[in-house]
Tab-separated table of C-alpha atoms in Angstrom:
chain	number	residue	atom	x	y	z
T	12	UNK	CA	17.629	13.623	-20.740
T	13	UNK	CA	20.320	11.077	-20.934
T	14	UNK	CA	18.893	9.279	-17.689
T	15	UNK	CA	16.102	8.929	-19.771
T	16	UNK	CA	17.323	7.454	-22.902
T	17	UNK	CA	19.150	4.876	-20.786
T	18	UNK	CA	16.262	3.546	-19.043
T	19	UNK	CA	14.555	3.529	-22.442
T	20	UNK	CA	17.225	1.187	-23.799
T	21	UNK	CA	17.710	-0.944	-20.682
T	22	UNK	CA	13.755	-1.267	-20.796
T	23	UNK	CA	13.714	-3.003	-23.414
T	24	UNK	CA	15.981	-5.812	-23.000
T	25	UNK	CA	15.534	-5.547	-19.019
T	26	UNK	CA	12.601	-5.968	-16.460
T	27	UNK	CA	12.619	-2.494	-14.669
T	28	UNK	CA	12.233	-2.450	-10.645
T	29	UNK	CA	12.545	1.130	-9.501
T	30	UNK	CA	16.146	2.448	-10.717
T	31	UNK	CA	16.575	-1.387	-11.241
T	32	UNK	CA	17.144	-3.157	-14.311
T	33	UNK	CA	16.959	-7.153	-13.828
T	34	UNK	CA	17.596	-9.973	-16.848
T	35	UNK	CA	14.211	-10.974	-17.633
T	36	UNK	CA	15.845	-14.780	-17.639
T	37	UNK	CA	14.989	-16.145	-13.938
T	38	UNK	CA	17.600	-18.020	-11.913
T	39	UNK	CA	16.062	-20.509	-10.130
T	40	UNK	CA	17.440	-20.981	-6.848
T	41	UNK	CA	18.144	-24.286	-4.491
T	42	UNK	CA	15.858	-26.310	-3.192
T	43	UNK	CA	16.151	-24.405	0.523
T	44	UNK	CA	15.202	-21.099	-0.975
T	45	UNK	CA	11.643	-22.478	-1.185
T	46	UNK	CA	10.684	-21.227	-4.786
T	47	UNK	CA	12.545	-18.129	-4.426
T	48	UNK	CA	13.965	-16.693	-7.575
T	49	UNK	CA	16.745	-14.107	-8.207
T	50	UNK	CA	16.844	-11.354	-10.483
T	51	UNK	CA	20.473	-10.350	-11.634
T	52	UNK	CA	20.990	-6.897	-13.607
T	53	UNK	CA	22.476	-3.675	-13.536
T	54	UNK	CA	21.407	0.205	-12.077
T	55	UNK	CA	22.487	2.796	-14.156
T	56	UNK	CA	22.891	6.629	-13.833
T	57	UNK	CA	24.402	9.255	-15.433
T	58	UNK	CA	25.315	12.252	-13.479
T	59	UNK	CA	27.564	15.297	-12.736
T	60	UNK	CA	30.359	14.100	-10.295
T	61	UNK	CA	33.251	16.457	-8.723
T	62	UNK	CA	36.354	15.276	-8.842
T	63	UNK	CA	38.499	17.301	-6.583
T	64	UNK	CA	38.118	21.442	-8.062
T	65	UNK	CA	36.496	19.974	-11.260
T	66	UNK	CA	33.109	18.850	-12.130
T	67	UNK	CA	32.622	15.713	-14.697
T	68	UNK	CA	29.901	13.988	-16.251
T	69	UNK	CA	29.985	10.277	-15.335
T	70	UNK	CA	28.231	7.335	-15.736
T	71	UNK	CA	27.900	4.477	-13.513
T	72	UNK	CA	26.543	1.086	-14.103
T	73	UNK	CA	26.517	-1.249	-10.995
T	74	UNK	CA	25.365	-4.735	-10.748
T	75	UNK	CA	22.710	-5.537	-8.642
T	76	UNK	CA	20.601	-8.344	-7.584
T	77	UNK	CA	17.329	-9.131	-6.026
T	78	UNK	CA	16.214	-12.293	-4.688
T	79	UNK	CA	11.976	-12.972	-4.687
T	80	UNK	CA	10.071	-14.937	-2.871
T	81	UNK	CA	7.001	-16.902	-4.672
T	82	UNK	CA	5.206	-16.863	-1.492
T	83	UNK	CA	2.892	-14.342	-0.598
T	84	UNK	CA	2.705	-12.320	2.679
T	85	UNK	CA	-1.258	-14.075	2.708
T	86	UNK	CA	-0.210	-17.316	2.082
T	87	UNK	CA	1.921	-17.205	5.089
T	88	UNK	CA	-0.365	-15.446	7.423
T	89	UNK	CA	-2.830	-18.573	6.840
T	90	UNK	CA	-0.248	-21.133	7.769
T	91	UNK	CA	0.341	-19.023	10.947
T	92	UNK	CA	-3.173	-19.261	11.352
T	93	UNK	CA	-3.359	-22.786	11.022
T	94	UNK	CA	-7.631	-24.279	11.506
T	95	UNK	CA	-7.790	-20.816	13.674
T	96	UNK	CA	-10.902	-18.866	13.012
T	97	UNK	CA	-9.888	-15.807	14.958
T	98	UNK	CA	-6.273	-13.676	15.774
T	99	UNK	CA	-5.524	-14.938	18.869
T	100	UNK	CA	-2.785	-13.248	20.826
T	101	UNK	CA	-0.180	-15.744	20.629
T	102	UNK	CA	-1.041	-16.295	16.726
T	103	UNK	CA	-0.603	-12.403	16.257
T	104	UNK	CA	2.916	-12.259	18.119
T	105	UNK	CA	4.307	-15.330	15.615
T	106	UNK	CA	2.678	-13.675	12.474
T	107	UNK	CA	4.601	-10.508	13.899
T	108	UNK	CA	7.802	-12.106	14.365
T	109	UNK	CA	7.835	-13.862	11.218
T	110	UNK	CA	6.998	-10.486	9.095
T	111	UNK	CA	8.454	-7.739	10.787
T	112	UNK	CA	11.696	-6.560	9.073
T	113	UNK	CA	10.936	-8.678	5.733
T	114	UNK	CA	10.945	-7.473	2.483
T	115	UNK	CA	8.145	-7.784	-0.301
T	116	UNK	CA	7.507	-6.656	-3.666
T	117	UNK	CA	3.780	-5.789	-5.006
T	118	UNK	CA	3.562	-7.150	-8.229
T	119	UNK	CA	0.608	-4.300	-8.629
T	120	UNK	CA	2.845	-1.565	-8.776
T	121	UNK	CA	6.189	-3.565	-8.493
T	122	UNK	CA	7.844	-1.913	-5.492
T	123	UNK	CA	9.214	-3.059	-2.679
T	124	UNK	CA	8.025	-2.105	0.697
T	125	UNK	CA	9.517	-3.568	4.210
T	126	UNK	CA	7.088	-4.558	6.421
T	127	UNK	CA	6.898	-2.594	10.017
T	128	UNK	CA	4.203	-3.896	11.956
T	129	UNK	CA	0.483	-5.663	11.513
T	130	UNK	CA	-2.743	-4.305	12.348
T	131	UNK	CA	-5.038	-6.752	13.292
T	132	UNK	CA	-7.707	-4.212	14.083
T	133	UNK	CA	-8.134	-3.108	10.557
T	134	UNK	CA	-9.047	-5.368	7.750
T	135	UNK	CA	-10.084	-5.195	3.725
T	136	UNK	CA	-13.900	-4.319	5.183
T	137	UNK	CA	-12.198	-1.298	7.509
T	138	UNK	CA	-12.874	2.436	5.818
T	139	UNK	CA	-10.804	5.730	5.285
T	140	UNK	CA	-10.967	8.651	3.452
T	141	UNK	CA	-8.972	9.195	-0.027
T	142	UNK	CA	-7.798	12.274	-1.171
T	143	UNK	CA	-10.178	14.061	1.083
T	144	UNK	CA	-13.370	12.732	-0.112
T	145	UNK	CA	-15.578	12.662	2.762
T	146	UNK	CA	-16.982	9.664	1.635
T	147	UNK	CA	-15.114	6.664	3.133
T	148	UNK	CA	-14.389	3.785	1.174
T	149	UNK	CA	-13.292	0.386	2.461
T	150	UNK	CA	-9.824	-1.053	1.708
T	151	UNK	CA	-11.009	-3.694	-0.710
T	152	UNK	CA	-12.685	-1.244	-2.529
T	153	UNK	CA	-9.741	0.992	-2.972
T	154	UNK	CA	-7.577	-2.109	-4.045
T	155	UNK	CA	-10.086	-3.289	-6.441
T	156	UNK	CA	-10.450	0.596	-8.215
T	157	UNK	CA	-6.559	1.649	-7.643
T	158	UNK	CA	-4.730	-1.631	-8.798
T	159	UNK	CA	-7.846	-4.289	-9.874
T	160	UNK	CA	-7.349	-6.459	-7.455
T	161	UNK	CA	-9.716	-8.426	-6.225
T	162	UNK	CA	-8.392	-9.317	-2.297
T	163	UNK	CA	-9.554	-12.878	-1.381
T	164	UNK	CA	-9.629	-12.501	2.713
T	165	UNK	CA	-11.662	-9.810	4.243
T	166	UNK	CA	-10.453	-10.688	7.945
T	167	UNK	CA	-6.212	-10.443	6.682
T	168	UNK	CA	-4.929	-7.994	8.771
T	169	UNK	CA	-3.232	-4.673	7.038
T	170	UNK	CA	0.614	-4.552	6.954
T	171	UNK	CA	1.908	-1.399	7.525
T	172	UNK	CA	5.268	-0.960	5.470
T	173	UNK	CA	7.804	1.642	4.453
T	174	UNK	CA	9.432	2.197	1.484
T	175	UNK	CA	11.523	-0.151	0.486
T	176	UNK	CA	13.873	0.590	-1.995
């Protein structure tokens, strides 16, 4: 109960990222960060803690910080892409290099995934089932119902991520 009353207070003054709670004030960063921005704030939890033979309730505030990129994982897989029309395999080997291992927030559902690998055999037009339905629906479908999102490039590859946080 008292988790929840804090994150009711710090939601209100703070933007809330997970178990996050960042300033809603931006810091703008140098001119090398390209557009990136950082988020300063604090993550807070109450909890029961032992202490040697005895058990306390404590509660722990630590500051944190995120840093966010204004670019978008699309945006950069069309300047790895260049004039291309197609994936070639050199082109998917840079886009993999460059993404692999880097971190990137949805602004959908704001959390933060890390990206694995790409699949450059499945796109937005590709199908799968949901929740067992054995009607399949294609990826830009399920975007556009789950989140509203209207995805701009049918022929982006998928990223496959993990959880982030």
């Amino acid at each position: 109960v008292l988790n929840n009353i804090i994150s009711k207070v710090l939601s209100e003054k703070f933007l809330r990222v997970r178990n996050r709670y960042f300033n809603r004030d931006e810091v703008h960063l140098p001119s090398f960060f390209e557009g990136a921005i950082i988020y300063s704030g604090n993550r807070a939890e109450i909890g029961w803690r032992k202490f040697g033979d005895q058990v306390h309730l404590t509660f722990n505030v630590d500051p944190v910080s995120q840093i966010f990129g204004i670019d978008s994982v699309l945006s950069a897989l069309s300047s790895i892409m260049g004039k291309e029309k197609t994936w070639t395999k050199t082109l998917m080997k840079k886009a993999r290099e460059e993404l692999i291992g880097v971190r990137v927030w949805t602004s959908y559902n704001r959390l933060t995934y890390i990206i694995r690998d790409l699949d450059f055999e499945i796109n937005l037009e590709s199908t799968f089932s949901v929740d067992g339905n054995p009607n399949p629906v294609s990826y830009r479908q399920y975007y556009l119902d789950r989140w509203g999102l209207n995805l701009s490039n049918p022929h982006q590859p998928m990223i496959k991520t993990t959880n982030g946080s």
